[in-house]
Amino acid sequence: MSRINEVCSRVGRDRSNIRILPVTKTFPIEAVQFALDFGFNAVGENRVQEVASKQGGYRGKIIWELIGHLQGNKVNLALEHFDKIQSVDSIKLINRLGRAVEERGMQLPIQLQFNTGDDPAKYGFSTNDMKPALDAVLQFPGLQLEGLMTIAPLTEDKSIVRDTFARLNTLKKQIEGEYKLSLAELSMGMSGDLEMAIEEGSTCIRVGTALFGKRS
Ligand SMILES: *Cc1c(COP(=O)(O)O)cnc(C)c1O
């Protein structure tokens, strides 16, 4: 994707620090094969049930990352079908995942989703919830906190989008300082706003339409 190279050279970022997560939601399983053929090792999906019905033999072939809201009653189904959950968005969900992971004796990489755009239409912690969220995660050794995730509000106002990304980056640094841990992932940016996300420090852009075309 030349758009990524262009913004990397413009802002002096190393291309190898930014990964593309192909988002295959609503597309048939062939999109996952397409991602594999192109050398991607992970795909993003936003609905547990959709994946449960289409995943088939692809369960162990590629890393499945959940990027959509997870209802508490689907935690067990999610653990069967996903390797990583980027969209951990409530204390209740942290506790449910933590207990489920403990029971299974497994490790689960997660990211905390923050609604740094203060968008009423989006899930995610508010920045004020940072401490309780972190304290909840750290209770469970089976939850491996890899980073943070956000979705920018759908708006024409570019400054709101930039603020959303910049705030997530600030929050990451704050957490790293206060909790003495290192968060590798800053998942922000989609087809429409990936340049700005990279400018603001994204390490993972989640790309659907720019790779696979419009969703019907
Ligand atoms: C659908 C989706 C994407 C990809 O969006 P595109 O605009 O198609 O690139 C990224 N992140 C999340 C959370 C999504 O639900």
PDB file of C-alpha atoms and ligand atoms in Angstrom:
ATOM      1  CA  MET A   1       0.000   0.000   0.000  1.00  0.00           C
ATOM      2  CA  SER A   2       1.697   3.092  -1.284  1.00  0.00           C
ATOM      3  CA  ARG A   3      -0.357   5.357   1.005  1.00  0.00           C
ATOM      4  CA  ILE A   4       1.502   3.927   3.994  1.00  0.00           C
ATOM      5  CA  ASN A   5       4.942   4.318   2.452  1.00  0.00           C
ATOM      6  CA  GLU A   6       4.126   7.870   1.475  1.00  0.00           C
ATOM      7  CA  VAL A   7       3.099   8.947   4.963  1.00  0.00           C
ATOM      8  CA  CYS A   8       6.012   7.078   6.576  1.00  0.00           C
ATOM      9  CA  SER A   9       8.563   8.912   4.475  1.00  0.00           C
ATOM     10  CA  ARG A  10       6.781  12.211   5.005  1.00  0.00           C
ATOM     11  CA  VAL A  11       6.786  11.951   8.818  1.00  0.00           C
ATOM     12  CA  GLY A  12       9.987   9.936   9.161  1.00  0.00           C
ATOM     13  CA  ARG A  13       8.513   6.746  10.551  1.00  0.00           C
ATOM     14  CA  ASP A  14       9.933   3.273   9.977  1.00  0.00           C
ATOM     15  CA  ARG A  15       7.467   1.304   7.824  1.00  0.00           C
ATOM     16  CA  SER A  16       8.312  -1.890   9.702  1.00  0.00           C
ATOM     17  CA  ASN A  17       6.741  -0.471  12.882  1.00  0.00           C
ATOM     18  CA  ILE A  18       3.294  -0.350  11.301  1.00  0.00           C
ATOM     19  CA  ARG A  19       1.332  -3.481  10.559  1.00  0.00           C
ATOM     20  CA  ILE A  20      -1.758  -3.795   8.410  1.00  0.00           C
ATOM     21  CA  LEU A  21      -4.577  -5.866   9.844  1.00  0.00           C
ATOM     22  CA  PRO A  22      -6.795  -6.911   6.921  1.00  0.00           C
ATOM     23  CA  VAL A  23     -10.434  -6.625   8.023  1.00  0.00           C
ATOM     24  CA  THR A  24     -12.382  -9.448   6.390  1.00  0.00           C
ATOM     25  CA  LYS A  25     -15.774  -8.839   8.044  1.00  0.00           C
ATOM     26  CA  THR A  26     -18.780  -9.335   5.752  1.00  0.00           C
ATOM     27  CA  PHE A  27     -16.510 -10.852   3.108  1.00  0.00           C
ATOM     28  CA  PRO A  28     -16.559 -14.583   2.367  1.00  0.00           C
ATOM     29  CA  ILE A  29     -13.792 -16.847   3.642  1.00  0.00           C
ATOM     30  CA  GLU A  30     -11.954 -16.360   0.319  1.00  0.00           C
ATOM     31  CA  ALA A  31     -10.888 -12.960   1.652  1.00  0.00           C
ATOM     32  CA  VAL A  32      -8.964 -14.754   4.404  1.00  0.00           C
ATOM     33  CA  GLN A  33      -7.241 -16.954   1.827  1.00  0.00           C
ATOM     34  CA  PHE A  34      -6.438 -13.788  -0.120  1.00  0.00           C
ATOM     35  CA  ALA A  35      -4.856 -12.298   3.013  1.00  0.00           C
ATOM     36  CA  LEU A  36      -2.776 -15.468   3.494  1.00  0.00           C
ATOM     37  CA  ASP A  37      -1.690 -15.440  -0.150  1.00  0.00           C
ATOM     38  CA  PHE A  38      -0.495 -11.883   0.283  1.00  0.00           C
ATOM     39  CA  GLY A  39       1.584 -12.857   3.295  1.00  0.00           C
ATOM     40  CA  PHE A  40      -0.542 -11.442   6.114  1.00  0.00           C
ATOM     41  CA  ASN A  41      -0.515 -13.465   9.326  1.00  0.00           C
ATOM     42  CA  ALA A  42      -3.697 -12.081  10.905  1.00  0.00           C
ATOM     43  CA  VAL A  43      -7.181 -10.880  10.032  1.00  0.00           C
ATOM     44  CA  GLY A  44      -9.675  -8.712  11.896  1.00  0.00           C
ATOM     45  CA  GLU A  45     -13.367  -9.439  12.316  1.00  0.00           C
ATOM     46  CA  ASN A  46     -16.022  -7.627  14.321  1.00  0.00           C
ATOM     47  CA  ARG A  47     -18.672 -10.269  14.977  1.00  0.00           C
ATOM     48  CA  VAL A  48     -18.158 -13.534  16.811  1.00  0.00           C
ATOM     49  CA  GLN A  49     -21.116 -15.275  15.226  1.00  0.00           C
ATOM     50  CA  GLU A  50     -20.099 -14.403  11.692  1.00  0.00           C
ATOM     51  CA  VAL A  51     -16.672 -15.904  12.284  1.00  0.00           C
ATOM     52  CA  ALA A  52     -18.096 -18.979  13.998  1.00  0.00           C
ATOM     53  CA  SER A  53     -20.158 -19.709  10.888  1.00  0.00           C
ATOM     54  CA  LYS A  54     -17.529 -19.040   8.221  1.00  0.00           C
ATOM     55  CA  GLN A  55     -14.176 -19.882   9.837  1.00  0.00           C
ATOM     56  CA  GLY A  56     -14.052 -23.612   9.018  1.00  0.00           C
ATOM     57  CA  GLY A  57     -10.554 -24.972   8.521  1.00  0.00           C
ATOM     58  CA  TYR A  58      -9.000 -21.537   8.824  1.00  0.00           C
ATOM     59  CA  ARG A  59      -9.028 -21.544  12.641  1.00  0.00           C
ATOM     60  CA  GLY A  60      -5.340 -22.416  13.047  1.00  0.00           C
ATOM     61  CA  LYS A  61      -4.092 -21.071   9.719  1.00  0.00           C
ATOM     62  CA  ILE A  62      -4.061 -17.397  10.551  1.00  0.00           C
ATOM     63  CA  ILE A  63      -4.391 -15.243  13.674  1.00  0.00           C
ATOM     64  CA  TRP A  64      -7.984 -14.109  14.240  1.00  0.00           C
ATOM     65  CA  GLU A  65      -8.354 -10.763  15.997  1.00  0.00           C
ATOM     66  CA  LEU A  66     -11.689  -9.519  17.328  1.00  0.00           C
ATOM     67  CA  ILE A  67     -12.138  -5.790  16.705  1.00  0.00           C
ATOM     68  CA  GLY A  68     -15.843  -5.433  17.512  1.00  0.00           C
ATOM     69  CA  HIS A  69     -17.910  -5.240  20.686  1.00  0.00           C
ATOM     70  CA  LEU A  70     -18.076  -8.552  22.553  1.00  0.00           C
ATOM     71  CA  GLN A  71     -21.189  -9.355  24.577  1.00  0.00           C
ATOM     72  CA  GLY A  72     -20.577 -11.078  27.894  1.00  0.00           C
ATOM     73  CA  ASN A  73     -22.618 -14.123  26.927  1.00  0.00           C
ATOM     74  CA  LYS A  74     -20.384 -14.719  23.882  1.00  0.00           C
ATOM     75  CA  VAL A  75     -17.060 -14.803  25.736  1.00  0.00           C
ATOM     76  CA  ASN A  76     -16.680 -18.569  25.481  1.00  0.00           C
ATOM     77  CA  LEU A  77     -17.598 -18.601  21.804  1.00  0.00           C
ATOM     78  CA  ALA A  78     -15.100 -15.785  21.204  1.00  0.00           C
ATOM     79  CA  LEU A  79     -12.312 -17.741  22.892  1.00  0.00           C
ATOM     80  CA  GLU A  80     -13.018 -20.693  20.606  1.00  0.00           C
ATOM     81  CA  HIS A  81     -12.747 -18.613  17.461  1.00  0.00           C
ATOM     82  CA  PHE A  82     -10.317 -15.788  18.202  1.00  0.00           C
ATOM     83  CA  ASP A  83      -6.652 -15.582  19.203  1.00  0.00           C
ATOM     84  CA  LYS A  84      -6.669 -11.984  20.308  1.00  0.00           C
ATOM     85  CA  ILE A  85      -9.252  -9.417  21.370  1.00  0.00           C
ATOM     86  CA  GLN A  86      -8.562  -5.778  20.540  1.00  0.00           C
ATOM     87  CA  SER A  87     -11.971  -4.528  21.603  1.00  0.00           C
ATOM     88  CA  VAL A  88     -11.988  -5.053  25.366  1.00  0.00           C
ATOM     89  CA  ASP A  89     -14.263  -2.176  26.346  1.00  0.00           C
ATOM     90  CA  SER A  90     -15.631  -2.647  29.890  1.00  0.00           C
ATOM     91  CA  ILE A  91     -14.569  -3.794  33.361  1.00  0.00           C
ATOM     92  CA  LYS A  92     -17.286  -6.424  33.245  1.00  0.00           C
ATOM     93  CA  LEU A  93     -15.812  -7.843  30.055  1.00  0.00           C
ATOM     94  CA  ILE A  94     -12.302  -7.809  31.532  1.00  0.00           C
ATOM     95  CA  ASN A  95     -13.547  -9.816  34.506  1.00  0.00           C
ATOM     96  CA  ARG A  96     -15.440 -12.287  32.353  1.00  0.00           C
ATOM     97  CA  LEU A  97     -12.508 -12.802  30.001  1.00  0.00           C
ATOM     98  CA  GLY A  98     -10.081 -13.018  32.917  1.00  0.00           C
ATOM     99  CA  ARG A  99     -12.078 -15.738  34.623  1.00  0.00           C
ATOM    100  CA  ALA A 100     -12.664 -17.692  31.401  1.00  0.00           C
ATOM    101  CA  VAL A 101      -8.980 -17.575  30.546  1.00  0.00           C
ATOM    102  CA  GLU A 102      -8.061 -18.682  34.063  1.00  0.00           C
ATOM    103  CA  GLU A 103     -10.449 -21.645  33.872  1.00  0.00           C
ATOM    104  CA  ARG A 104      -8.915 -22.717  30.588  1.00  0.00           C
ATOM    105  CA  GLY A 105      -5.364 -22.185  31.780  1.00  0.00           C
ATOM    106  CA  MET A 106      -4.596 -20.134  28.692  1.00  0.00           C
ATOM    107  CA  GLN A 107      -3.024 -16.804  27.818  1.00  0.00           C
ATOM    108  CA  LEU A 108      -5.012 -14.253  25.860  1.00  0.00           C
ATOM    109  CA  PRO A 109      -3.483 -11.193  24.200  1.00  0.00           C
ATOM    110  CA  ILE A 110      -5.837  -8.236  24.543  1.00  0.00           C
ATOM    111  CA  GLN A 111      -6.048  -4.535  23.877  1.00  0.00           C
ATOM    112  CA  LEU A 112      -8.194  -2.028  25.679  1.00  0.00           C
ATOM    113  CA  GLN A 113     -10.537  -0.015  23.505  1.00  0.00           C
ATOM    114  CA  PHE A 114     -10.792   3.620  24.515  1.00  0.00           C
ATOM    115  CA  ASN A 115     -13.390   6.010  23.154  1.00  0.00           C
ATOM    116  CA  THR A 116     -10.915   8.870  22.956  1.00  0.00           C
ATOM    117  CA  GLY A 117     -13.178  10.608  20.438  1.00  0.00           C
ATOM    118  CA  ASP A 118     -15.970  10.773  23.061  1.00  0.00           C
ATOM    119  CA  ASP A 119     -18.301   9.429  20.417  1.00  0.00           C
ATOM    120  CA  PRO A 120     -21.663   8.386  21.889  1.00  0.00           C
ATOM    121  CA  ALA A 121     -22.001   5.905  19.011  1.00  0.00           C
ATOM    122  CA  LYS A 122     -18.814   4.028  19.969  1.00  0.00           C
ATOM    123  CA  TYR A 123     -17.941   1.508  22.627  1.00  0.00           C
ATOM    124  CA  GLY A 124     -14.808   1.922  24.700  1.00  0.00           C
ATOM    125  CA  PHE A 125     -13.527   3.196  28.020  1.00  0.00           C
ATOM    126  CA  SER A 126     -13.415   6.886  28.643  1.00  0.00           C
ATOM    127  CA  THR A 127      -9.937   8.134  29.521  1.00  0.00           C
ATOM    128  CA  ASN A 128     -11.198   8.694  33.092  1.00  0.00           C
ATOM    129  CA  ASP A 129     -11.592   4.920  33.407  1.00  0.00           C
ATOM    130  CA  MET A 130      -7.921   4.295  32.735  1.00  0.00           C
ATOM    131  CA  LYS A 131      -6.984   3.301  36.293  1.00  0.00           C
ATOM    132  CA  PRO A 132      -9.892   0.982  37.079  1.00  0.00           C
ATOM    133  CA  ALA A 133      -9.456  -0.670  33.675  1.00  0.00           C
ATOM    134  CA  LEU A 134      -5.735  -1.226  34.191  1.00  0.00           C
ATOM    135  CA  ASP A 135      -6.218  -2.484  37.737  1.00  0.00           C
ATOM    136  CA  ALA A 136      -8.839  -4.951  36.511  1.00  0.00           C
ATOM    137  CA  VAL A 137      -6.596  -6.309  33.737  1.00  0.00           C
ATOM    138  CA  LEU A 138      -3.590  -6.677  36.033  1.00  0.00           C
ATOM    139  CA  GLN A 139      -5.581  -8.961  38.368  1.00  0.00           C
ATOM    140  CA  PHE A 140      -5.471 -11.670  35.702  1.00  0.00           C
ATOM    141  CA  PRO A 141      -2.050 -13.038  34.722  1.00  0.00           C
ATOM    142  CA  GLY A 142      -3.748 -14.793  31.787  1.00  0.00           C
ATOM    143  CA  LEU A 143      -4.628 -11.492  30.130  1.00  0.00           C
ATOM    144  CA  GLN A 144      -1.638 -10.129  28.250  1.00  0.00           C
ATOM    145  CA  LEU A 145      -2.164  -6.441  27.692  1.00  0.00           C
ATOM    146  CA  GLU A 146      -0.525  -5.637  24.363  1.00  0.00           C
ATOM    147  CA  GLY A 147      -1.824  -2.153  23.801  1.00  0.00           C
ATOM    148  CA  LEU A 148      -4.722   0.162  23.146  1.00  0.00           C
ATOM    149  CA  MET A 149      -7.256   0.545  20.362  1.00  0.00           C
ATOM    150  CA  THR A 150      -9.639   3.247  19.225  1.00  0.00           C
ATOM    151  CA  ILE A 151     -12.095   4.007  16.448  1.00  0.00           C
ATOM    152  CA  ALA A 152     -12.353   7.632  15.373  1.00  0.00           C
ATOM    153  CA  PRO A 153     -15.783   9.241  15.090  1.00  0.00           C
ATOM    154  CA  LEU A 154     -17.280   9.348  11.619  1.00  0.00           C
ATOM    155  CA  THR A 155     -16.973  13.064  10.908  1.00  0.00           C
ATOM    156  CA  GLU A 156     -15.797  15.504   8.292  1.00  0.00           C
ATOM    157  CA  ASP A 157     -13.936  17.392  10.994  1.00  0.00           C
ATOM    158  CA  LYS A 158     -10.342  16.228  10.625  1.00  0.00           C
ATOM    159  CA  SER A 159      -9.259  17.871  13.860  1.00  0.00           C
ATOM    160  CA  ILE A 160     -11.612  15.617  15.861  1.00  0.00           C
ATOM    161  CA  VAL A 161     -10.123  12.554  14.188  1.00  0.00           C
ATOM    162  CA  ARG A 162      -6.571  13.715  14.855  1.00  0.00           C
ATOM    163  CA  ASP A 163      -7.403  14.479  18.495  1.00  0.00           C
ATOM    164  CA  THR A 164      -8.870  11.013  18.929  1.00  0.00           C
ATOM    165  CA  PHE A 165      -5.606   9.428  17.774  1.00  0.00           C
ATOM    166  CA  ALA A 166      -3.323  11.840  19.610  1.00  0.00           C
ATOM    167  CA  ARG A 167      -5.183  11.256  22.865  1.00  0.00           C
ATOM    168  CA  LEU A 168      -4.801   7.497  22.575  1.00  0.00           C
ATOM    169  CA  ASN A 169      -1.063   7.927  22.072  1.00  0.00           C
ATOM    170  CA  THR A 170      -0.849  10.200  25.126  1.00  0.00           C
ATOM    171  CA  LEU A 171      -2.809   7.677  27.164  1.00  0.00           C
ATOM    172  CA  LYS A 172      -0.464   4.880  26.116  1.00  0.00           C
ATOM    173  CA  LYS A 173       2.551   6.865  27.300  1.00  0.00           C
ATOM    174  CA  GLN A 174       0.798   7.718  30.547  1.00  0.00           C
ATOM    175  CA  ILE A 175      -0.005   4.055  31.236  1.00  0.00           C
ATOM    176  CA  GLU A 176       3.523   2.977  30.382  1.00  0.00           C
ATOM    177  CA  GLY A 177       4.890   5.531  32.817  1.00  0.00           C
ATOM    178  CA  GLU A 178       2.486   4.929  35.689  1.00  0.00           C
ATOM    179  CA  TYR A 179       2.374   1.141  35.465  1.00  0.00           C
ATOM    180  CA  LYS A 180       5.973   0.563  34.366  1.00  0.00           C
ATOM    181  CA  LEU A 181       4.971  -1.575  31.431  1.00  0.00           C
ATOM    182  CA  SER A 182       5.484  -1.431  27.742  1.00  0.00           C
ATOM    183  CA  LEU A 183       2.563  -1.425  25.335  1.00  0.00           C
ATOM    184  CA  ALA A 184       3.643  -2.416  21.840  1.00  0.00           C
ATOM    185  CA  GLU A 185       0.349  -1.837  20.072  1.00  0.00           C
ATOM    186  CA  LEU A 186      -1.513   1.323  19.234  1.00  0.00           C
ATOM    187  CA  SER A 187      -4.318   0.132  16.985  1.00  0.00           C
ATOM    188  CA  MET A 188      -5.868   3.098  15.220  1.00  0.00           C
ATOM    189  CA  GLY A 189      -6.686   4.071  11.678  1.00  0.00           C
ATOM    190  CA  MET A 190      -8.914   2.511   9.026  1.00  0.00           C
ATOM    191  CA  SER A 191      -9.203   2.924   5.243  1.00  0.00           C
ATOM    192  CA  GLY A 192     -10.449   6.494   5.523  1.00  0.00           C
ATOM    193  CA  ASP A 193      -8.110   7.875   8.155  1.00  0.00           C
ATOM    194  CA  LEU A 194      -4.977   5.734   8.149  1.00  0.00           C
ATOM    195  CA  GLU A 195      -2.584   8.553   7.185  1.00  0.00           C
ATOM    196  CA  MET A 196      -3.561  10.632  10.181  1.00  0.00           C
ATOM    197  CA  ALA A 197      -3.375   7.608  12.477  1.00  0.00           C
ATOM    198  CA  ILE A 198       0.165   6.848  11.309  1.00  0.00           C
ATOM    199  CA  GLU A 199       1.139  10.476  11.822  1.00  0.00           C
ATOM    200  CA  GLU A 200      -0.120  10.178  15.392  1.00  0.00           C
ATOM    201  CA  GLY A 201       1.793   6.981  16.152  1.00  0.00           C
ATOM    202  CA  SER A 202      -0.372   4.043  15.072  1.00  0.00           C
ATOM    203  CA  THR A 203       1.332   0.627  15.001  1.00  0.00           C
ATOM    204  CA  CYS A 204      -1.672  -1.229  13.582  1.00  0.00           C
ATOM    205  CA  ILE A 205      -4.033   0.044  10.935  1.00  0.00           C
ATOM    206  CA  ARG A 206      -7.183  -2.005  10.427  1.00  0.00           C
ATOM    207  CA  VAL A 207      -7.985  -1.974   6.729  1.00  0.00           C
ATOM    208  CA  GLY A 208     -11.097  -3.364   5.059  1.00  0.00           C
ATOM    209  CA  THR A 209     -12.423  -1.451   2.070  1.00  0.00           C
ATOM    210  CA  ALA A 210      -9.027  -0.201   0.856  1.00  0.00           C
ATOM    211  CA  LEU A 211      -7.932  -3.847   0.457  1.00  0.00           C
ATOM    212  CA  PHE A 212     -11.100  -5.728  -0.415  1.00  0.00           C
ATOM    213  CA  GLY A 213     -13.423  -3.112  -1.869  1.00  0.00           C
ATOM    214  CA  LYS A 214     -16.777  -1.838  -0.648  1.00  0.00           C
ATOM    215  CA  ARG A 215     -18.813  -3.997   1.697  1.00  0.00           C
ATOM    216  CA  SER A 216     -22.380  -4.648   0.561  1.00  0.00           C
TER     217      SER A 216
HETATM  218  C1  LIG B   1     -14.840  -2.400   9.696  1.00  0.00           C
HETATM  219  C2  LIG B   1     -13.784  -1.984  10.618  1.00  0.00           C
HETATM  220  C3  LIG B   1     -12.538  -1.535  10.160  1.00  0.00           C
HETATM  221  C4  LIG B   1     -12.187  -1.413   8.692  1.00  0.00           C
HETATM  222  O1  LIG B   1     -12.878  -0.366   8.116  1.00  0.00           O
HETATM  223  P1  LIG B   1     -12.598   0.092   6.607  1.00  0.00           P
HETATM  224  O2  LIG B   1     -13.141   1.455   6.557  1.00  0.00           O
HETATM  225  O3  LIG B   1     -13.315  -0.873   5.749  1.00  0.00           O
HETATM  226  O4  LIG B   1     -11.136   0.033   6.387  1.00  0.00           O
HETATM  227  C5  LIG B   1     -11.595  -1.170  11.101  1.00  0.00           C
HETATM  228  N1  LIG B   1     -11.836  -1.246  12.413  1.00  0.00           N
HETATM  229  C6  LIG B   1     -13.009  -1.668  12.904  1.00  0.00           C
HETATM  230  C7  LIG B   1     -13.220  -1.730  14.362  1.00  0.00           C
HETATM  231  C8  LIG B   1     -14.024  -2.047  12.027  1.00  0.00           C
HETATM  232  O5  LIG B   1     -15.204  -2.468  12.516  1.00  0.00           O
END
